Short mmCIF file of C-alpha atoms and ligand atoms in Angstrom, two decimals:
data_model
loop_
_atom_site.label_atom_id
_atom_site.label_comp_id
_atom_site.label_asym_id
_atom_site.label_seq_id
_atom_site.Cartn_x
_atom_site.Cartn_y
_atom_site.Cartn_z
CA MET A 1 -26.15 -61.15 -202.87
CA SER A 2 -28.30 -63.77 -201.31
CA PHE A 3 -29.78 -62.18 -197.81
CA PHE A 4 -28.76 -65.65 -196.71
CA LEU A 5 -24.86 -65.00 -196.58
CA ILE A 6 -25.87 -62.52 -194.01
CA GLN A 7 -27.26 -64.62 -191.10
CA MET A 8 -28.95 -63.34 -188.34
CA ASN A 9 -29.33 -66.12 -185.17
CA PHE A 10 -32.77 -66.10 -183.95
CA GLU A 11 -32.56 -69.95 -181.86
CA GLY A 12 -34.06 -70.19 -179.22
CA LYS A 13 -35.91 -66.35 -179.50
CA ASP A 14 -39.13 -65.68 -177.96
CA ILE A 15 -41.66 -63.79 -180.09
CA ILE A 16 -43.49 -61.72 -177.69
CA SER A 17 -43.40 -57.97 -179.34
CA ILE A 18 -42.37 -56.22 -182.75
CA LYS A 19 -40.39 -53.73 -180.65
CA ASP A 20 -37.20 -56.71 -179.39
CA PHE A 21 -36.86 -56.36 -183.35
CA SER A 22 -34.59 -54.26 -184.63
CA LYS A 23 -35.73 -53.20 -188.34
CA LYS A 24 -32.28 -54.98 -189.75
CA GLU A 25 -33.79 -58.32 -188.10
CA ILE A 26 -37.46 -57.86 -189.11
CA ASN A 27 -36.17 -57.10 -192.66
CA TYR A 28 -34.31 -60.54 -192.33
CA ILE A 29 -37.71 -62.11 -191.20
CA LEU A 30 -39.36 -60.83 -194.39
CA GLU A 31 -36.78 -62.65 -196.66
CA TYR A 32 -36.84 -65.51 -195.00
CA ALA A 33 -40.84 -65.54 -195.21
CA LYS A 34 -40.22 -64.67 -198.78
CA GLU A 35 -38.12 -67.88 -199.54
CA MET A 36 -40.98 -69.76 -197.75
CA VAL A 37 -43.98 -68.91 -200.08
CA LEU A 38 -43.58 -71.98 -202.45
CA TYR A 39 -43.47 -74.37 -198.90
CA ALA A 40 -46.73 -72.92 -197.81
CA LYS A 41 -48.73 -73.43 -200.69
CA GLY A 42 -46.92 -77.13 -200.67
CA GLU A 43 -45.29 -76.80 -203.86
CA LYS A 44 -41.86 -77.49 -202.73
CA TYR A 45 -41.08 -79.39 -199.12
CA LYS A 46 -38.31 -79.72 -196.80
CA GLY A 47 -38.63 -81.25 -193.61
CA ILE A 48 -37.12 -78.46 -191.26
CA LEU A 49 -38.93 -79.14 -188.45
CA LYS A 50 -39.25 -82.66 -188.92
CA GLY A 51 -39.63 -84.51 -184.99
CA LYS A 52 -40.59 -81.04 -183.52
CA VAL A 53 -43.76 -80.63 -181.84
CA LEU A 54 -45.39 -77.06 -181.50
CA SER A 55 -47.83 -76.94 -178.19
CA SER A 56 -50.48 -74.54 -179.71
CA LEU A 57 -52.19 -72.86 -176.40
CA PHE A 58 -55.30 -70.73 -177.91
CA PHE A 59 -57.60 -69.22 -174.41
CA GLU A 60 -59.20 -67.07 -177.03
CA PRO A 61 -60.71 -67.73 -180.48
CA SER A 62 -58.66 -67.90 -183.79
CA THR A 63 -59.44 -69.04 -186.80
CA ARG A 64 -56.32 -67.61 -188.92
CA THR A 65 -53.19 -67.25 -185.94
CA ARG A 66 -54.17 -70.77 -184.79
CA LEU A 67 -54.66 -72.47 -188.13
CA SER A 68 -51.67 -70.59 -190.23
CA PHE A 69 -49.39 -71.68 -187.41
CA GLU A 70 -50.78 -75.32 -187.05
CA SER A 71 -50.53 -75.06 -191.12
CA ALA A 72 -46.86 -73.69 -190.70
CA MET A 73 -45.62 -76.60 -188.63
CA ASN A 74 -46.77 -79.38 -190.59
CA ARG A 75 -45.80 -77.79 -193.84
CA LEU A 76 -42.17 -77.79 -192.51
CA GLY A 77 -42.90 -81.63 -191.38
CA GLY A 78 -42.92 -80.70 -187.63
CA ARG A 79 -46.14 -81.89 -185.54
CA SER A 80 -48.87 -79.68 -183.00
CA ILE A 81 -50.51 -80.55 -180.28
CA GLY A 82 -52.85 -78.28 -178.17
CA PHE A 83 -56.47 -76.87 -177.48
CA ALA A 84 -58.46 -73.88 -179.04
CA ASP A 85 -61.07 -74.25 -176.04
CA PRO A 86 -59.36 -73.89 -172.36
CA SER A 87 -62.32 -74.68 -170.57
CA ALA A 88 -61.40 -78.59 -171.91
CA THR A 89 -58.17 -78.11 -170.15
CA SER A 90 -56.94 -78.45 -166.36
CA GLN A 91 -57.04 -74.39 -166.28
CA LYS A 92 -60.95 -75.20 -165.46
CA LYS A 93 -59.82 -76.79 -162.26
CA GLY A 94 -57.98 -73.78 -161.50
CA GLU A 95 -54.55 -74.77 -162.64
CA SER A 96 -51.71 -71.71 -162.87
CA LEU A 97 -51.07 -70.26 -166.33
CA ALA A 98 -47.29 -70.87 -164.91
CA ASP A 99 -48.23 -74.80 -164.50
CA THR A 100 -49.52 -75.14 -167.92
CA ILE A 101 -46.98 -73.46 -169.66
CA ARG A 102 -44.42 -75.74 -167.74
CA MET A 103 -46.45 -78.96 -168.75
CA ALA A 104 -46.53 -77.73 -172.89
CA ASP A 105 -42.85 -76.68 -172.27
CA ALA A 106 -42.34 -80.41 -171.19
CA TYR A 107 -44.25 -82.13 -174.13
CA SER A 108 -43.23 -79.81 -176.92
CA ASP A 109 -40.38 -77.98 -178.71
CA LEU A 110 -41.88 -74.72 -179.60
CA ILE A 111 -45.08 -72.96 -178.28
CA VAL A 112 -47.69 -70.54 -179.46
CA MET A 113 -50.19 -68.84 -177.07
CA ARG A 114 -53.14 -66.45 -177.32
CA HIS A 115 -54.61 -65.44 -173.90
CA PRO A 116 -56.93 -62.21 -173.41
CA GLN A 117 -54.58 -60.93 -170.46
CA GLU A 118 -52.28 -58.29 -171.36
CA GLY A 119 -48.49 -59.49 -170.57
CA ALA A 120 -49.36 -63.11 -170.12
CA ALA A 121 -47.02 -64.34 -173.04
CA ARG A 122 -43.89 -62.70 -171.69
CA LEU A 123 -45.02 -64.14 -168.15
CA ALA A 124 -45.19 -67.23 -170.32
CA ALA A 125 -41.81 -67.11 -171.74
CA GLU A 126 -40.35 -67.33 -168.19
CA PHE A 127 -41.92 -70.36 -167.60
CA ALA A 128 -40.93 -71.99 -170.26
CA ASP A 129 -36.92 -73.46 -171.68
CA ALA A 130 -38.86 -73.55 -175.73
CA PRO A 131 -39.29 -70.31 -177.27
CA VAL A 132 -43.07 -69.16 -176.90
CA LEU A 133 -44.61 -67.30 -179.65
CA ASN A 134 -47.12 -64.70 -178.73
CA ALA A 135 -50.42 -64.87 -180.93
CA GLY A 136 -52.31 -61.93 -179.28
CA ASP A 137 -52.12 -61.19 -175.50
CA GLY A 138 -55.59 -59.02 -174.80
CA ALA A 139 -54.95 -55.42 -175.91
CA GLY A 140 -51.04 -55.87 -176.13
CA HIS A 141 -49.06 -57.16 -178.87
CA HIS A 142 -50.07 -59.80 -182.08
CA PRO A 143 -46.14 -59.45 -183.08
CA THR A 144 -46.75 -62.06 -185.82
CA GLN A 145 -49.88 -60.37 -187.88
CA CYS A 146 -47.54 -57.48 -187.35
CA LEU A 147 -44.84 -59.34 -189.48
CA LEU A 148 -47.42 -60.62 -191.97
CA ASP A 149 -48.69 -57.20 -192.24
CA LEU A 150 -45.61 -55.88 -193.03
CA PHE A 151 -44.26 -58.65 -195.29
CA THR A 152 -47.66 -58.24 -197.47
CA ILE A 153 -47.13 -54.33 -197.71
CA LEU A 154 -43.93 -55.51 -198.59
CA THR A 155 -44.85 -57.76 -201.32
CA GLU A 156 -47.44 -55.72 -202.93
CA LYS A 157 -45.95 -52.75 -203.03
CA LYS A 158 -42.29 -53.25 -203.03
CA ARG A 159 -41.73 -51.55 -200.25
CA ILE A 160 -42.69 -50.63 -196.68
CA GLY A 161 -42.00 -47.02 -196.14
CA LYS A 162 -43.08 -43.76 -198.37
CA ASN A 163 -46.54 -45.26 -198.49
CA LYS A 164 -49.56 -43.50 -197.72
CA ILE A 165 -51.14 -45.84 -195.17
CA ALA A 166 -54.61 -45.52 -193.06
CA LEU A 167 -54.90 -47.11 -190.28
CA ILE A 168 -58.98 -47.39 -189.54
CA GLY A 169 -61.78 -48.66 -186.86
CA ASP A 170 -60.68 -49.26 -183.25
CA LEU A 171 -57.49 -48.17 -182.88
CA LYS A 172 -58.09 -48.01 -179.02
CA TYR A 173 -58.36 -51.66 -178.57
CA GLY A 174 -56.64 -53.16 -181.81
CA ARG A 175 -53.53 -55.14 -180.81
CA THR A 176 -52.72 -55.36 -184.12
CA VAL A 177 -52.91 -51.98 -185.10
CA HIS A 178 -50.46 -50.87 -181.89
CA SER A 179 -47.79 -53.17 -183.08
CA LEU A 180 -48.11 -52.29 -187.02
CA ALA A 181 -48.14 -48.55 -185.96
CA TYR A 182 -44.89 -48.69 -184.42
CA ALA A 183 -43.23 -51.00 -187.37
CA LEU A 184 -44.50 -48.81 -189.98
CA SER A 185 -42.98 -45.48 -188.22
CA MET A 186 -39.73 -47.63 -187.75
CA TYR A 187 -39.81 -47.54 -192.11
CA LYS A 188 -41.19 -43.68 -192.23
CA ALA A 189 -44.39 -44.48 -193.63
CA GLU A 190 -46.83 -41.71 -194.12
CA LEU A 191 -49.83 -42.80 -191.00
CA THR A 192 -53.17 -41.26 -190.96
CA PHE A 193 -55.33 -43.06 -188.04
CA VAL A 194 -59.05 -42.42 -188.47
CA SER A 195 -61.15 -43.74 -185.95
CA PRO A 196 -64.29 -42.14 -183.83
CA ALA A 197 -62.94 -39.80 -180.92
CA THR A 198 -63.59 -42.26 -178.16
CA LEU A 199 -61.77 -45.56 -179.89
CA LYS A 200 -58.85 -43.43 -180.53
CA MET A 201 -54.96 -44.53 -181.17
CA PRO A 202 -53.16 -44.18 -177.42
CA LYS A 203 -51.62 -41.68 -176.65
CA GLU A 204 -48.75 -43.57 -175.90
CA VAL A 205 -48.64 -44.83 -179.09
CA VAL A 206 -48.57 -41.72 -180.80
CA ASP A 207 -45.91 -40.91 -179.10
CA GLU A 208 -43.68 -43.69 -180.07
CA CYS A 209 -44.59 -42.92 -183.73
CA ILE A 210 -43.48 -39.22 -182.89
CA GLU A 211 -40.06 -40.43 -181.21
CA LEU A 212 -39.17 -43.05 -184.29
CA GLY A 213 -39.51 -39.79 -186.77
CA VAL A 214 -43.34 -40.05 -187.89
CA GLU A 215 -46.05 -37.31 -187.09
CA PRO A 216 -49.27 -39.32 -188.06
CA THR A 217 -52.35 -37.53 -188.89
CA GLN A 218 -55.43 -38.13 -186.76
CA THR A 219 -59.56 -37.61 -187.84
CA SER A 220 -62.53 -39.21 -187.26
CA SER A 221 -63.42 -38.86 -191.18
CA ILE A 222 -63.03 -41.28 -194.17
CA ASP A 223 -63.89 -39.52 -197.05
CA LYS A 224 -60.70 -37.73 -197.76
CA VAL A 225 -58.13 -40.16 -196.80
CA VAL A 226 -59.65 -42.71 -199.40
CA LYS A 227 -58.89 -40.75 -202.29
CA ASP A 228 -54.74 -40.68 -201.23
CA ALA A 229 -54.37 -43.75 -199.43
CA ASP A 230 -51.65 -46.90 -200.82
CA VAL A 231 -53.16 -49.05 -198.41
CA LEU A 232 -56.38 -48.98 -196.08
CA TYR A 233 -55.87 -51.13 -193.02
CA VAL A 234 -59.10 -51.99 -191.73
CA THR A 235 -60.06 -53.32 -188.22
CA ARG A 236 -62.80 -54.25 -186.33
CA ILE A 237 -64.25 -52.76 -183.55
CA GLN A 238 -64.09 -55.63 -180.92
CA ARG A 239 -66.98 -56.13 -179.03
CA GLU A 240 -65.06 -58.05 -176.47
CA ARG A 241 -63.34 -55.40 -175.28
CA PHE A 242 -65.78 -53.00 -174.80
CA PRO A 243 -66.41 -52.76 -171.03
CA ASP A 244 -70.00 -52.19 -171.94
CA ALA A 245 -72.46 -52.70 -174.26
CA GLU A 246 -73.63 -49.27 -174.40
CA GLU A 247 -70.34 -48.01 -175.74
CA TYR A 248 -70.30 -50.52 -178.14
CA ASN A 249 -73.62 -49.95 -179.43
CA ARG A 250 -73.00 -46.20 -180.17
CA VAL A 251 -69.32 -46.97 -182.42
CA VAL A 252 -70.24 -49.61 -184.37
CA GLY A 253 -70.79 -49.48 -187.98
CA SER A 254 -68.87 -46.24 -187.79
CA TYR A 255 -67.07 -47.06 -191.24
CA LYS A 256 -67.68 -48.97 -193.97
CA ILE A 257 -66.08 -49.54 -196.78
CA ASN A 258 -67.64 -50.48 -199.97
CA ASN A 259 -67.31 -49.90 -203.83
CA GLU A 260 -69.07 -46.49 -203.39
CA LEU A 261 -66.95 -45.08 -201.08
CA LEU A 262 -63.85 -46.67 -203.43
CA GLN A 263 -64.69 -44.59 -206.33
CA ASN A 264 -62.40 -42.00 -206.18
CA ALA A 265 -59.78 -44.05 -204.70
CA LYS A 266 -56.27 -44.81 -206.82
CA GLU A 267 -56.17 -48.07 -209.13
CA LYS A 268 -53.41 -49.26 -207.12
CA LEU A 269 -54.69 -48.91 -203.56
CA ILE A 270 -54.97 -52.12 -201.17
CA ILE A 271 -56.99 -52.70 -198.50
CA MET A 272 -56.08 -54.80 -195.78
CA HIS A 273 -57.86 -56.33 -192.61
CA PRO A 274 -56.28 -58.48 -190.07
CA LEU A 275 -60.11 -60.23 -190.05
CA PRO A 276 -62.31 -61.78 -188.63
CA ARG A 277 -64.40 -58.74 -190.66
CA VAL A 278 -68.21 -58.35 -189.39
CA THR A 279 -69.74 -55.06 -191.35
CA GLU A 280 -66.78 -52.88 -191.61
CA ILE A 281 -65.80 -54.25 -195.49
CA ASP A 282 -69.09 -54.65 -197.80
CA PRO A 283 -68.57 -58.15 -199.18
CA GLU A 284 -68.97 -56.56 -202.59
CA VAL A 285 -65.66 -55.06 -202.34
CA ASP A 286 -64.21 -58.58 -202.23
CA ALA A 287 -64.32 -58.79 -206.02
CA THR A 288 -62.61 -55.80 -206.42
CA PRO A 289 -58.66 -55.88 -206.84
CA HIS A 290 -58.20 -53.65 -203.84
CA ALA A 291 -59.25 -56.45 -201.85
CA LEU A 292 -56.08 -58.12 -200.14
CA TYR A 293 -57.34 -59.11 -196.85
CA PHE A 294 -57.65 -63.02 -197.93
CA LYS A 295 -54.36 -62.89 -199.38
CA GLN A 296 -53.08 -61.27 -196.42
CA ALA A 297 -54.21 -64.35 -194.44
CA PHE A 298 -52.37 -66.64 -196.45
CA ASN A 299 -49.07 -64.88 -195.54
CA GLY A 300 -49.44 -65.66 -192.10
CA VAL A 301 -48.32 -69.34 -193.25
CA PRO A 302 -44.78 -68.14 -194.64
CA VAL A 303 -44.16 -65.90 -192.23
CA ARG A 304 -45.36 -68.24 -189.21
CA MET A 305 -42.76 -70.66 -191.25
CA ALA A 306 -39.92 -68.28 -191.10
CA LEU A 307 -40.41 -67.56 -187.61
CA LEU A 308 -40.61 -71.08 -186.68
CA SER A 309 -37.62 -72.44 -188.55
CA LEU A 310 -35.55 -69.08 -187.11
CA VAL A 311 -36.23 -69.85 -183.76
CA SER A 312 -35.63 -73.75 -183.81
CA GLY A 313 -32.20 -73.13 -185.67
CA GLY A 314 -33.56 -74.72 -188.85
CA LYS A 315 -32.16 -73.84 -192.24
CA LEU A 316 -33.67 -73.81 -195.59
N1 CP B 401 -55.73 -61.89 -187.68
C1 CP B 401 -56.26 -62.91 -186.71
O1 CP B 401 -55.70 -63.04 -185.42
O2 CP B 401 -57.74 -63.42 -186.96
P1 CP B 401 -57.68 -64.65 -185.56
O3 CP B 401 -58.40 -64.22 -184.69
O4 CP B 401 -58.92 -65.45 -186.58
O5 CP B 401 -56.40 -65.73 -185.34
#
């Protein structure tokens, strides 16, 4: 039976946090995203979003999220307007976030926003009639990244649950791993959190995993984890979120994935990373069959096409 027979309505919905979705809804979005892959590659075309305008508001730097959202919009026949440098906007003259959002709402049908303040996306949604898609709010949520991560695991491993998945690196400040730990627990994946002692997964995230029936293992040592893992999800130590440079210098370079470390890894191990990477994955790993991070980044396009289409009420 085609999943399209079980229609779900997301029209007008804001995408703020993965916690706003049930597992059924996530499954639906992921199935829809699978249908979008050929459209994302430009091998098929349907102007589902023809005539629609996306406001792309990036108050923080981005390569993948902004470009893949804009690509997704274009691939479905829509257009995007916006900015990647807030210093070139009237925020510089003291305009409030609420007023900037009111303007984007007046000029467009959909709003995607990245902002350094946790909670900014939820606030923006209060001032906009158009659906707001959170492209990352400080150390808070990055739901579309979480969905593309789930999509990558699902398409590579044919299932999300029952995989041994290690989240590695900056688990304290990394917003992607907070959303992902929660979502993977919904699927009962076997989780290991690997981080320096000062960058451990926040207790509230661990507690949420436990409430969802998953008891994550926590360690600072990566060596033993690599041998058993089905997925290594590596993250960057986020310099921009550290209150002082000394604390950052103490932990930067804590983990480096290289071919030597991968010698005893499972043949089908996949390595993911939300990117950008700095030093945590040696470029020599790129040539191995384990390296999935560039394909993962591409997956942002079909997943974001699915989301833009669903919240617009468009249909394939
Ligand atoms: N993964 C991710 O959010 O990448 P960008 O910061 O480049 O958007």
